[in-house]
Amino acid sequence: MSFATRLHSNAIGWLLPALVIAGWEIASRAGVMPANVLPAPSAVAEAFWRLTLSGELVRNIGVSTARALAGFAIGGSIGFALGLANGLSTISRGLTDTTLQMIRNIPHLALIPLVILWFGIDEEAKLFLVALGVFFPIYVNTLLGIQSVDPHLVEMGRVYGMDRRALFFRVILPGALPAIFVGLRYALGIMWLTLIVAETISASSGLGYMAMQAREFLLIDVVVLSILIYALLGKLADSLARLLERLSLGWHPAFQNG
Amino acid sequence: MTAASLAAARSFVATPVRPIGSVEGQRAFAFRQAGKRFGDKTVLDGIDLDVPAGQFLAVIGKSGCGKSTLLRLLAGLDRPTSGSLTFGVEEEGHSRTRFMFQEPRLLPWASVVKNVEVGLTGVASGAEARQRALDILGEVGLADRADEWPSVLSGGQKQRVALARALVGHPQILALDEPLGALDALTRIEMQQLLERIWIAQKFTAVLVTHDVAEAVALADRVVVISEGRIALDLDVPVERPRRRGSVELARLEGKILDRLFG
Ligand SMILES: Nc1ncnc2c1ncn2[C@@H]1O[C@H](COP(=O)(O)OP(=O)(O)O)[C@@H](O)[C@H]1O
Ligand SMILES: [Mg+2]
């Protein structure tokens, strides 16, 4: 796809949201949509401007992003490491996989009451929840990716004298990468979701906290703004992951005409 | 067919005849009463096979008779459970044995030339490896595809890359496990000619497992038939090269082998 056509198809993707916003603005101005149910887009834009000028918005986005990334880094790296270990060693898999699969069946958000008891409403509680939520998709897909590497290729690498290191970096890891990316994108979705819930329930800063404060003061434009920003941040994270995916999976037939 | 492969086919016809058996009396490898069992299933039993360096040996047998197992022993992927396998001259053993599989087994995430460089693992790296890989790609007629992904190549081209990878490290022994089995008839003849031409030029010992009797007598100095885990027939093919496919001499040998297989 050329740059121009990609731009074009992106533009088409934005057409529908633009129409929805326009219709929404018209409905609000015509009084069809009461402002205490859903504020007009212009009101949300005003809220955006107000909070940007006061610095509140940037600070809260910063706090939430930092939490999200920290939780992601912790949960993701543990999940990745365990996925690798269990994919490469049957001993490690035998030892831990059953336990992990059992824990996986607990919805991690169900742990919120317990986590609040353990950590209070401090940072650790949110980091713990995000890390736990991110851990499983990364773990499961890394393990799956390594298990799905073609054993014929591994045998070929051995025959051609690759040592374990070369075998890992030139055969196993590249073979597992498509599945790892699936896990990564899924985990990014869970990361935001978990953070929203955690911040809404207990926080003294961050986007979720901002939304809850606004609700208390019936600032519905700020509530809607928070929701939109969550959506944008989620989309941004996904786009970054896709870009990374395209750059590193250029060999994959699915990406060759992208 | 590309211009390069046409040229390759032509130069194959013009190559001088090479003495059968080649390099005077040096041994490439020898199986002595070698056997292989998996559990209580005996796959190979009492194999005696002495192969002089530079010989082109074809191994034929019905499916499941242990041909791949024999090659795996030769390549060091498995050990014989009885008897022995010894290597000749340079005492380097398995390390100079290369293996070509029925499937190309190319790394999809590495370019064609990088795939060929895999054949130089532990031998050369960097610019030298790339140059050697490009040279051998030229010999198999794929120099212009060096920087492409394997997924865009045809089946025959992939197998040529696999051949280049097997040959780039100048193996002493090349073990080929039905490498042409999945190709269409015309591509297959092209590949046979390419293989013969490179074998004549590089003077390695070739062990070709095939289920195609015509292919065996067209290419090999010697044909071995395996049946029920033993060598049932060990036949020289004393036909001058270049050989003419479908000649009376080759047909007679072919008939003899088929008789032994199904007689
Ligand atoms: N790793 C293994 N474990 C158990 N049986 C095996 C193994 N490898 C091969 N065999 C058996 O050995 C026999 C010969 O196999 P193989 O050498 O692959 O035959 P082919 O002549 O078709 O290449 C088959 O019956 C196969 O099932
Ligand atoms: Mg076989």
Coordinates of C-alpha atoms and ligand atoms in Angstrom, one line a residue:
Chain A
M1 CA 0.0 0.0 0.0
S2 CA 1.4 3.4 -0.9
F3 CA 1.5 6.2 1.6
A4 CA -1.2 8.1 -0.2
T5 CA -3.6 5.2 -0.2
R6 CA -2.9 4.4 3.5
L7 CA -3.6 8.0 4.3
H8 CA -6.8 7.7 2.3
S9 CA -8.0 4.6 4.1
N10 CA -7.1 6.2 7.4
A11 CA -9.2 9.2 6.4
I12 CA -12.1 7.0 5.7
G13 CA -11.8 5.5 9.1
W14 CA -12.1 8.9 10.7
L15 CA -15.2 9.8 8.7
L16 CA -17.7 8.1 10.8
P17 CA -16.5 9.5 14.2
A18 CA -16.5 13.0 12.6
L19 CA -20.1 12.6 11.5
V20 CA -21.1 11.3 14.9
I21 CA -19.5 14.3 16.6
A22 CA -21.2 16.7 14.2
G23 CA -24.6 15.1 14.7
W24 CA -24.1 15.1 18.5
E25 CA -23.2 18.8 18.5
I26 CA -26.3 19.6 16.4
A27 CA -28.5 17.5 18.7
S28 CA -27.2 19.2 21.8
R29 CA -27.7 22.7 20.3
A30 CA -31.2 21.8 19.2
G31 CA -31.9 20.7 22.8
V32 CA -32.7 17.2 21.8
M33 CA -29.8 16.0 24.0
P34 CA -30.1 17.5 27.5
A35 CA -26.7 18.8 28.7
N36 CA -26.9 17.0 32.0
V37 CA -27.1 13.7 30.1
L38 CA -24.5 14.3 27.5
P39 CA -22.7 17.6 27.1
A40 CA -22.1 19.0 23.6
P41 CA -18.7 18.3 22.0
S42 CA -18.0 22.0 22.2
A43 CA -18.5 21.8 26.0
V44 CA -16.1 18.9 26.2
A45 CA -13.6 20.8 24.1
E46 CA -14.0 23.7 26.5
A47 CA -13.4 21.5 29.5
F48 CA -10.3 20.1 27.7
W49 CA -9.0 23.7 27.2
R50 CA -9.7 24.7 30.8
L51 CA -8.0 21.7 32.3
T52 CA -5.1 22.0 30.0
L53 CA -4.5 25.6 31.0
S54 CA -4.7 24.7 34.7
G55 CA -2.2 21.9 34.1
E56 CA -4.5 19.5 35.8
L57 CA -5.0 17.4 32.6
V58 CA -1.4 17.0 31.7
R59 CA -0.5 16.1 35.3
N60 CA -3.3 13.4 35.5
I61 CA -2.5 11.9 32.2
G62 CA 1.2 11.8 33.2
V63 CA 0.3 10.1 36.5
S64 CA -1.9 7.5 34.8
T65 CA 0.5 6.8 32.0
A66 CA 3.4 6.3 34.4
R67 CA 1.3 3.9 36.4
A68 CA 0.2 2.0 33.3
L69 CA 3.8 1.7 32.0
A70 CA 5.2 0.7 35.4
G71 CA 2.6 -2.0 35.9
F72 CA 3.1 -3.1 32.3
A73 CA 6.8 -3.3 32.7
I74 CA 6.6 -5.4 35.8
G75 CA 3.8 -7.8 34.7
G76 CA 5.0 -7.9 31.1
S77 CA 8.6 -8.8 32.0
I78 CA 7.7 -11.4 34.5
G79 CA 5.2 -12.9 32.0
F80 CA 7.7 -12.8 29.2
A81 CA 10.4 -14.4 31.3
L82 CA 8.1 -17.2 32.6
G83 CA 6.8 -17.7 29.1
L84 CA 10.3 -18.2 27.8
A85 CA 11.3 -20.4 30.6
N86 CA 8.3 -22.6 30.3
G87 CA 8.5 -22.7 26.6
L88 CA 12.1 -23.8 26.6
S89 CA 12.3 -26.0 29.7
T90 CA 9.9 -28.9 30.4
I91 CA 11.1 -28.9 34.0
S92 CA 10.1 -25.3 34.5
R93 CA 6.8 -25.9 32.7
G94 CA 6.0 -28.9 34.7
L95 CA 6.7 -27.0 37.9
T96 CA 4.7 -23.8 37.3
D97 CA 2.3 -24.1 34.4
T98 CA -0.6 -25.8 36.2
T99 CA -0.5 -23.3 39.0
L100 CA -0.4 -20.4 36.6
Q101 CA -3.3 -21.8 34.6
M102 CA -5.3 -22.1 37.8
I103 CA -4.6 -18.5 38.8
R104 CA -5.4 -17.4 35.3
N105 CA -9.0 -18.4 35.8
I106 CA -9.5 -15.8 38.5
P107 CA -10.6 -12.5 37.0
H108 CA -7.9 -10.2 38.3
L109 CA -10.4 -7.4 39.0
A110 CA -12.1 -9.7 41.5
L111 CA -9.0 -9.3 43.6
I112 CA -9.7 -5.6 44.1
P113 CA -11.1 -5.9 47.7
L114 CA -8.2 -8.1 48.7
V115 CA -5.7 -5.8 47.1
I116 CA -7.1 -2.8 48.9
L117 CA -6.8 -4.8 52.2
W118 CA -3.2 -5.6 51.3
F119 CA -1.9 -2.4 49.9
G120 CA -4.6 0.2 50.9
I121 CA -5.2 2.7 48.1
D122 CA -1.5 3.4 47.5
E123 CA 0.4 3.1 44.3
E124 CA 1.2 -0.5 45.0
A125 CA -2.4 -1.5 44.7
K126 CA -2.7 -0.1 41.2
L127 CA 0.7 -1.4 40.1
F128 CA -0.2 -4.8 41.4
L129 CA -3.5 -5.0 39.5
V130 CA -2.1 -3.7 36.3
A131 CA 0.9 -6.0 36.5
L132 CA -1.3 -9.0 37.2
G133 CA -3.7 -8.2 34.4
V134 CA -0.8 -7.7 31.9
F135 CA 1.0 -10.8 33.0
F136 CA -1.3 -13.5 31.7
P137 CA -1.7 -12.4 28.0
I138 CA 2.0 -12.0 27.7
Y139 CA 2.8 -15.2 29.5
V140 CA 0.3 -17.3 27.6
N141 CA 1.2 -16.0 24.2
T142 CA 4.9 -16.1 24.7
L143 CA 4.6 -19.8 25.8
L144 CA 2.3 -20.5 22.9
G145 CA 4.7 -18.8 20.5
I146 CA 7.6 -20.8 21.6
Q147 CA 5.7 -24.0 21.5
S148 CA 4.5 -23.3 18.0
V149 CA 8.0 -22.8 16.6
D150 CA 8.4 -25.4 13.8
P151 CA 10.5 -28.2 15.3
H152 CA 11.9 -28.9 11.8
L153 CA 13.5 -25.5 11.8
V154 CA 15.0 -26.1 15.2
E155 CA 16.4 -29.4 14.0
M156 CA 17.8 -27.6 10.9
G157 CA 19.5 -25.1 13.2
R158 CA 21.1 -27.9 15.2
V159 CA 22.3 -29.8 12.1
Y160 CA 23.9 -26.6 10.9
G161 CA 25.8 -26.3 14.2
M162 CA 24.0 -23.5 15.9
D163 CA 24.7 -23.3 19.6
R164 CA 21.9 -22.7 22.1
R165 CA 22.3 -19.0 22.0
A166 CA 22.2 -18.8 18.2
L167 CA 19.3 -21.3 18.1
F168 CA 17.3 -19.0 20.5
F169 CA 18.0 -15.7 18.8
R170 CA 17.9 -16.8 15.2
V171 CA 15.2 -19.5 15.2
I172 CA 13.1 -19.7 18.4
L173 CA 12.5 -16.1 19.3
P174 CA 11.7 -14.9 15.7
G175 CA 9.4 -17.8 15.3
A176 CA 7.6 -16.9 18.5
L177 CA 7.4 -13.2 17.8
P178 CA 4.0 -13.1 15.9
A179 CA 2.3 -14.7 18.9
I180 CA 4.2 -12.5 21.3
F181 CA 2.8 -9.5 19.5
V182 CA -0.7 -10.8 19.8
G183 CA -0.1 -11.0 23.5
L184 CA 1.4 -7.6 23.6
R185 CA -1.6 -5.9 22.0
Y186 CA -4.0 -7.8 24.1
A187 CA -2.1 -6.8 27.2
L188 CA -2.1 -3.2 26.3
G189 CA -5.9 -3.3 26.2
I190 CA -6.0 -4.9 29.7
M191 CA -3.5 -2.4 31.0
W192 CA -5.8 0.6 30.4
L193 CA -8.9 -1.3 31.5
T194 CA -7.4 -2.3 34.8
L195 CA -6.0 1.1 35.4
I196 CA -9.3 2.8 34.8
V197 CA -11.1 0.5 37.2
A198 CA -8.4 0.8 39.8
E199 CA -8.2 4.5 39.6
T200 CA -12.0 4.9 39.7
I201 CA -12.2 2.8 42.9
S202 CA -9.3 4.2 44.8
A203 CA -6.9 7.0 43.9
S204 CA -6.0 10.5 44.7
S205 CA -4.6 11.4 41.3
G206 CA -4.8 10.2 37.7
L207 CA -7.5 10.2 35.0
G208 CA -9.8 7.9 36.8
Y209 CA -9.6 10.1 39.9
M210 CA -10.3 13.1 37.8
A211 CA -13.4 11.5 36.4
M212 CA -14.7 10.5 39.8
Q213 CA -14.0 14.0 41.3
A214 CA -15.9 15.5 38.3
R215 CA -18.8 13.2 39.0
E216 CA -19.0 14.4 42.6
F217 CA -19.3 18.0 41.4
L218 CA -21.6 17.0 38.5
L219 CA -19.0 18.2 35.9
I220 CA -20.3 15.9 33.2
D221 CA -18.1 17.5 30.5
V222 CA -15.0 16.5 32.5
V223 CA -16.4 13.0 32.9
V224 CA -16.9 12.6 29.2
L225 CA -13.5 14.2 28.5
S226 CA -11.8 11.6 30.7
I227 CA -13.5 8.8 28.9
L228 CA -12.4 10.2 25.5
I229 CA -8.9 10.5 26.7
Y230 CA -8.8 6.9 27.9
A231 CA -10.0 5.9 24.4
L232 CA -7.3 8.0 22.8
L233 CA -4.5 6.6 25.0
G234 CA -5.7 3.1 24.3
K235 CA -5.7 3.7 20.6
L236 CA -2.3 5.3 20.8
A237 CA -0.8 2.3 22.6
D238 CA -2.3 -0.1 20.1
S239 CA -1.0 2.0 17.2
L240 CA 2.5 1.9 18.6
A241 CA 2.3 -1.8 19.1
R242 CA 1.1 -2.2 15.5
L243 CA 4.0 -0.1 14.2
L244 CA 6.5 -2.1 16.1
E245 CA 4.8 -5.3 14.8
R246 CA 5.1 -4.1 11.2
L247 CA 8.7 -3.1 11.6
S248 CA 9.8 -6.4 13.1
L249 CA 7.5 -8.8 11.2
G250 CA 8.3 -7.6 7.7
W251 CA 9.1 -11.1 6.6
H252 CA 5.6 -12.3 7.5
P253 CA 3.3 -12.7 4.5
A254 CA 0.6 -10.9 6.4
F255 CA 2.7 -7.8 6.5
Q256 CA 4.4 -7.9 3.1
N257 CA 1.9 -5.7 1.3
G258 CA 1.2 -3.4 4.3
Chain B
M1 CA 13.5 -21.0 -16.4
T2 CA 16.0 -18.2 -15.8
A3 CA 18.9 -17.4 -18.0
A4 CA 21.2 -18.5 -15.3
S5 CA 19.7 -21.9 -14.8
L6 CA 19.7 -22.4 -18.6
A7 CA 23.4 -21.6 -18.7
A8 CA 23.8 -24.0 -15.7
A9 CA 22.0 -26.8 -17.6
R10 CA 24.2 -26.2 -20.7
S11 CA 27.4 -26.2 -18.8
F12 CA 26.3 -29.4 -17.2
V13 CA 26.2 -31.1 -20.6
A14 CA 29.7 -29.8 -21.4
T15 CA 31.3 -31.0 -18.2
P16 CA 34.2 -33.5 -18.7
V17 CA 33.6 -37.1 -17.7
R18 CA 34.7 -37.9 -14.2
P19 CA 36.1 -41.2 -13.2
I20 CA 33.6 -43.3 -11.2
G21 CA 34.5 -43.8 -7.6
S22 CA 36.9 -40.8 -7.7
V23 CA 39.7 -39.9 -5.3
E24 CA 41.9 -43.0 -5.2
G25 CA 40.8 -45.3 -2.4
Q26 CA 40.2 -42.7 0.4
R27 CA 37.2 -43.5 2.4
A28 CA 34.4 -41.1 3.2
F29 CA 32.7 -43.2 5.8
A30 CA 31.9 -46.8 6.7
F31 CA 29.1 -48.5 8.6
R32 CA 30.2 -51.7 10.2
Q33 CA 27.4 -54.1 11.3
A34 CA 25.5 -50.9 12.2
G35 CA 22.0 -51.2 13.7
K36 CA 19.4 -48.9 15.1
R37 CA 16.5 -49.8 17.3
F38 CA 13.7 -47.6 18.7
G39 CA 12.5 -49.4 21.8
D40 CA 12.1 -53.0 20.7
K41 CA 11.5 -52.0 17.1
T42 CA 14.6 -52.8 15.0
V43 CA 14.8 -50.3 12.1
L44 CA 18.3 -51.0 10.8
D45 CA 20.2 -54.2 11.3
G46 CA 23.7 -55.3 10.3
I47 CA 24.4 -52.5 7.8
D48 CA 27.8 -52.8 6.1
L49 CA 28.5 -49.9 3.9
D50 CA 31.9 -48.7 2.8
V51 CA 31.7 -45.5 0.8
P52 CA 34.8 -44.0 -0.9
A53 CA 35.3 -40.3 -0.9
G54 CA 33.7 -38.5 -3.8
Q55 CA 31.2 -41.2 -4.5
F56 CA 27.6 -40.4 -5.4
L57 CA 25.6 -43.0 -3.6
A58 CA 21.8 -43.4 -3.9
V59 CA 19.8 -45.1 -1.3
I60 CA 16.4 -46.6 -2.3
G61 CA 13.8 -48.4 -0.4
K62 CA 10.1 -48.5 0.4
S63 CA 8.6 -46.0 2.8
G64 CA 9.5 -46.8 6.4
C65 CA 12.4 -49.1 5.6
G66 CA 14.9 -46.9 7.5
K67 CA 16.4 -44.7 4.8
S68 CA 16.0 -41.5 6.8
T69 CA 17.3 -43.3 9.9
L70 CA 20.4 -44.2 8.0
L71 CA 21.0 -40.6 7.0
R72 CA 20.3 -39.4 10.5
L73 CA 23.0 -41.7 11.8
L74 CA 25.4 -40.4 9.1
A75 CA 24.7 -36.8 10.0
G76 CA 25.1 -37.5 13.7
L77 CA 21.5 -36.7 14.6
D78 CA 21.2 -40.2 16.1
R79 CA 23.7 -42.8 17.2
P80 CA 23.7 -46.4 16.1
T81 CA 22.5 -48.8 18.8
S82 CA 24.9 -51.5 17.6
G83 CA 27.9 -51.7 15.3
S84 CA 29.8 -48.6 14.3
L85 CA 30.2 -45.7 12.0
T86 CA 33.6 -44.4 11.2
F87 CA 34.8 -41.5 9.0
G88 CA 37.7 -41.5 6.7
V89 CA 40.7 -39.2 6.1
E90 CA 40.3 -36.0 8.0
E91 CA 38.8 -37.4 11.2
E92 CA 36.4 -34.5 11.3
G93 CA 33.5 -36.8 11.5
H94 CA 30.0 -35.3 11.5
S95 CA 31.2 -31.8 11.4
R96 CA 31.8 -31.7 7.7
T97 CA 28.5 -33.6 7.0
R98 CA 25.7 -31.5 5.7
F99 CA 22.1 -32.4 5.5
M100 CA 19.4 -31.5 3.0
F101 CA 15.9 -32.2 4.0
Q102 CA 12.8 -33.0 2.0
E103 CA 11.4 -29.6 2.8
P104 CA 13.5 -26.5 2.3
R105 CA 13.4 -25.6 6.0
L106 CA 14.4 -22.0 5.3
L107 CA 14.0 -19.4 8.1
P108 CA 11.0 -17.3 6.9
W109 CA 12.4 -14.3 8.9
A110 CA 15.8 -14.3 7.2
S111 CA 16.5 -13.1 3.7
V112 CA 17.6 -15.6 1.1
V113 CA 21.3 -14.8 1.5
K114 CA 21.0 -14.8 5.3
N115 CA 19.5 -18.3 5.0
V116 CA 22.5 -19.5 3.0
E117 CA 24.8 -17.9 5.6
V118 CA 23.3 -20.3 8.1
G119 CA 25.4 -22.9 6.3
L120 CA 28.5 -21.1 7.5
T121 CA 27.6 -21.1 11.2
G122 CA 30.9 -21.4 13.0
V123 CA 32.9 -21.2 9.8
A124 CA 32.6 -17.7 8.6
S125 CA 30.6 -14.5 9.5
G126 CA 30.1 -10.9 8.5
A127 CA 31.2 -9.7 5.1
E128 CA 33.1 -12.9 4.3
A129 CA 30.0 -15.1 5.0
R130 CA 27.9 -12.8 2.8
Q131 CA 30.3 -13.0 -0.1
R132 CA 30.5 -16.8 0.0
A133 CA 26.8 -17.0 0.3
L134 CA 26.3 -14.8 -2.7
D135 CA 28.8 -16.8 -4.7
I136 CA 27.0 -20.1 -4.1
L137 CA 23.7 -18.4 -4.8
G138 CA 25.1 -17.5 -8.2
E139 CA 25.9 -21.1 -8.8
V140 CA 22.4 -22.2 -8.1
G141 CA 21.1 -19.4 -10.3
L142 CA 19.5 -17.2 -7.6
A143 CA 22.1 -14.4 -7.3
D144 CA 19.4 -11.8 -8.1
R145 CA 17.0 -13.0 -5.3
A146 CA 19.6 -12.7 -2.5
D147 CA 17.7 -10.0 -0.5
E148 CA 14.2 -11.3 -0.9
W149 CA 12.2 -13.2 1.7
P150 CA 11.9 -16.9 1.2
S151 CA 8.1 -16.8 1.1
V152 CA 8.1 -15.2 -2.4
L153 CA 10.1 -18.0 -4.0
S154 CA 8.7 -21.0 -5.7
G155 CA 9.1 -24.5 -4.3
G156 CA 12.0 -25.3 -6.7
Q157 CA 13.7 -22.0 -5.9
K158 CA 13.4 -22.6 -2.1
Q159 CA 15.0 -26.0 -2.6
R160 CA 17.8 -24.4 -4.5
V161 CA 18.4 -22.0 -1.6
A162 CA 18.5 -25.1 0.7
L163 CA 21.0 -26.7 -1.6
A164 CA 23.1 -23.5 -1.6
R165 CA 22.9 -23.5 2.3
A166 CA 24.1 -27.1 2.4
L167 CA 27.0 -26.5 0.0
V168 CA 28.3 -23.1 1.1
G169 CA 30.4 -24.6 3.8
H170 CA 32.1 -27.0 1.4
P171 CA 31.0 -30.2 3.1
Q172 CA 32.8 -33.4 2.6
I173 CA 29.7 -35.4 2.8
L174 CA 26.3 -34.2 1.7
A175 CA 23.3 -36.2 2.9
L176 CA 20.1 -35.6 1.0
D177 CA 16.8 -37.0 2.2
E178 CA 14.4 -37.1 -0.7
P179 CA 15.2 -33.4 -1.4
L180 CA 13.4 -33.3 -4.7
G181 CA 10.4 -35.4 -3.8
A182 CA 8.0 -32.6 -3.6
L183 CA 9.0 -30.9 -6.8
D184 CA 7.2 -31.1 -10.2
A185 CA 8.8 -33.4 -12.8
L186 CA 10.5 -30.6 -14.8
T187 CA 11.8 -28.7 -11.9
R188 CA 13.1 -31.9 -10.6
I189 CA 15.1 -32.8 -13.7
E190 CA 16.6 -29.2 -13.6
M191 CA 17.5 -29.7 -9.9
Q192 CA 19.1 -33.1 -10.6
Q193 CA 21.3 -31.6 -13.3
L194 CA 22.2 -28.7 -11.0
L195 CA 23.1 -31.2 -8.2
E196 CA 25.2 -33.3 -10.5
R197 CA 27.0 -30.3 -11.9
I198 CA 27.9 -29.0 -8.4
W199 CA 28.9 -32.4 -7.2
I200 CA 31.3 -32.7 -10.2
A201 CA 32.7 -29.3 -9.4
Q202 CA 33.0 -29.7 -5.6
K203 CA 33.9 -33.4 -5.3
F204 CA 32.1 -34.1 -2.1
T205 CA 30.6 -37.4 -1.2
A206 CA 26.9 -37.5 -1.9
V207 CA 24.4 -39.8 -0.2
L208 CA 21.0 -39.3 -1.9
V209 CA 17.9 -41.0 -0.4
T210 CA 15.2 -41.1 -3.1
H211 CA 12.1 -43.1 -4.0
D212 CA 12.6 -42.4 -7.7
V213 CA 14.6 -45.2 -9.3
A214 CA 15.2 -43.3 -12.5
E215 CA 16.7 -40.4 -10.5
A216 CA 18.9 -42.9 -8.6
V217 CA 20.4 -44.4 -11.8
A218 CA 20.7 -41.1 -13.6
L219 CA 22.7 -39.5 -10.8
A220 CA 24.5 -42.1 -8.7
D221 CA 27.8 -44.1 -9.1
R222 CA 26.2 -46.7 -6.9
V223 CA 22.7 -47.6 -5.8
V224 CA 21.9 -49.4 -2.5
V225 CA 18.5 -50.9 -1.9
I226 CA 17.4 -51.2 1.7
S227 CA 14.7 -53.7 2.6
E228 CA 13.5 -54.7 6.1
G229 CA 16.4 -52.8 7.7
R230 CA 19.1 -54.5 5.6
I231 CA 21.0 -53.8 2.4
A232 CA 19.2 -56.0 -0.1
L233 CA 21.1 -54.9 -3.2
D234 CA 24.4 -53.0 -3.7
L235 CA 24.7 -52.1 -7.4
D236 CA 27.3 -50.1 -9.3
V237 CA 26.2 -47.8 -12.1
P238 CA 29.1 -48.0 -14.5
V239 CA 27.6 -45.5 -17.0
E240 CA 29.7 -42.6 -18.3
R241 CA 28.7 -39.0 -17.6
P242 CA 27.0 -37.1 -19.0
R243 CA 24.2 -39.7 -18.9
R244 CA 21.3 -39.7 -21.3
R245 CA 18.0 -40.2 -19.5
G246 CA 16.0 -43.1 -20.8
S247 CA 19.0 -44.8 -22.4
V248 CA 18.9 -48.6 -22.6
E249 CA 21.7 -49.1 -20.1
L250 CA 20.0 -47.0 -17.5
A251 CA 16.7 -48.7 -18.2
R252 CA 18.3 -52.1 -17.7
L253 CA 19.7 -51.1 -14.3
E254 CA 16.4 -49.5 -13.3
G255 CA 14.6 -52.8 -14.1
K256 CA 17.1 -54.7 -12.0
I257 CA 16.4 -52.4 -9.0
L258 CA 12.7 -52.6 -9.4
D259 CA 12.8 -56.4 -9.6
R260 CA 14.7 -56.4 -6.3
L261 CA 12.2 -54.0 -4.7
F262 CA 9.1 -55.8 -5.8
G263 CA 10.3 -59.2 -6.9
Ligands
LIG1 N1 12.4 -41.4 16.6 C1 11.8 -42.6 16.3 N2 11.1 -43.3 17.3 C2 10.5 -44.4 16.9 N3 10.4 -44.9 15.7 C3 11.0 -44.3 14.7 C4 11.7 -43.1 15.0 N4 12.2 -42.6 13.8 C5 11.9 -43.6 12.9 N5 11.1 -44.5 13.4 C6 10.6 -45.7 12.7 O1 11.6 -46.3 12.0 C7 11.1 -46.7 10.7 C8 11.9 -46.2 9.6 O2 11.8 -44.8 9.5 P1 12.5 -43.9 8.4 O3 13.9 -44.1 8.5 O4 12.0 -42.5 8.6 O5 11.9 -44.6 7.1 P2 12.0 -44.0 5.6 O6 12.7 -45.1 4.9 O7 10.7 -43.9 5.1 O8 12.8 -42.8 5.6 C9 9.6 -46.3 10.7 O9 8.9 -47.4 10.9 C10 9.5 -45.3 11.7 O10 8.2 -45.4 12.3
MG2 MG 12.2 -40.8 5.1

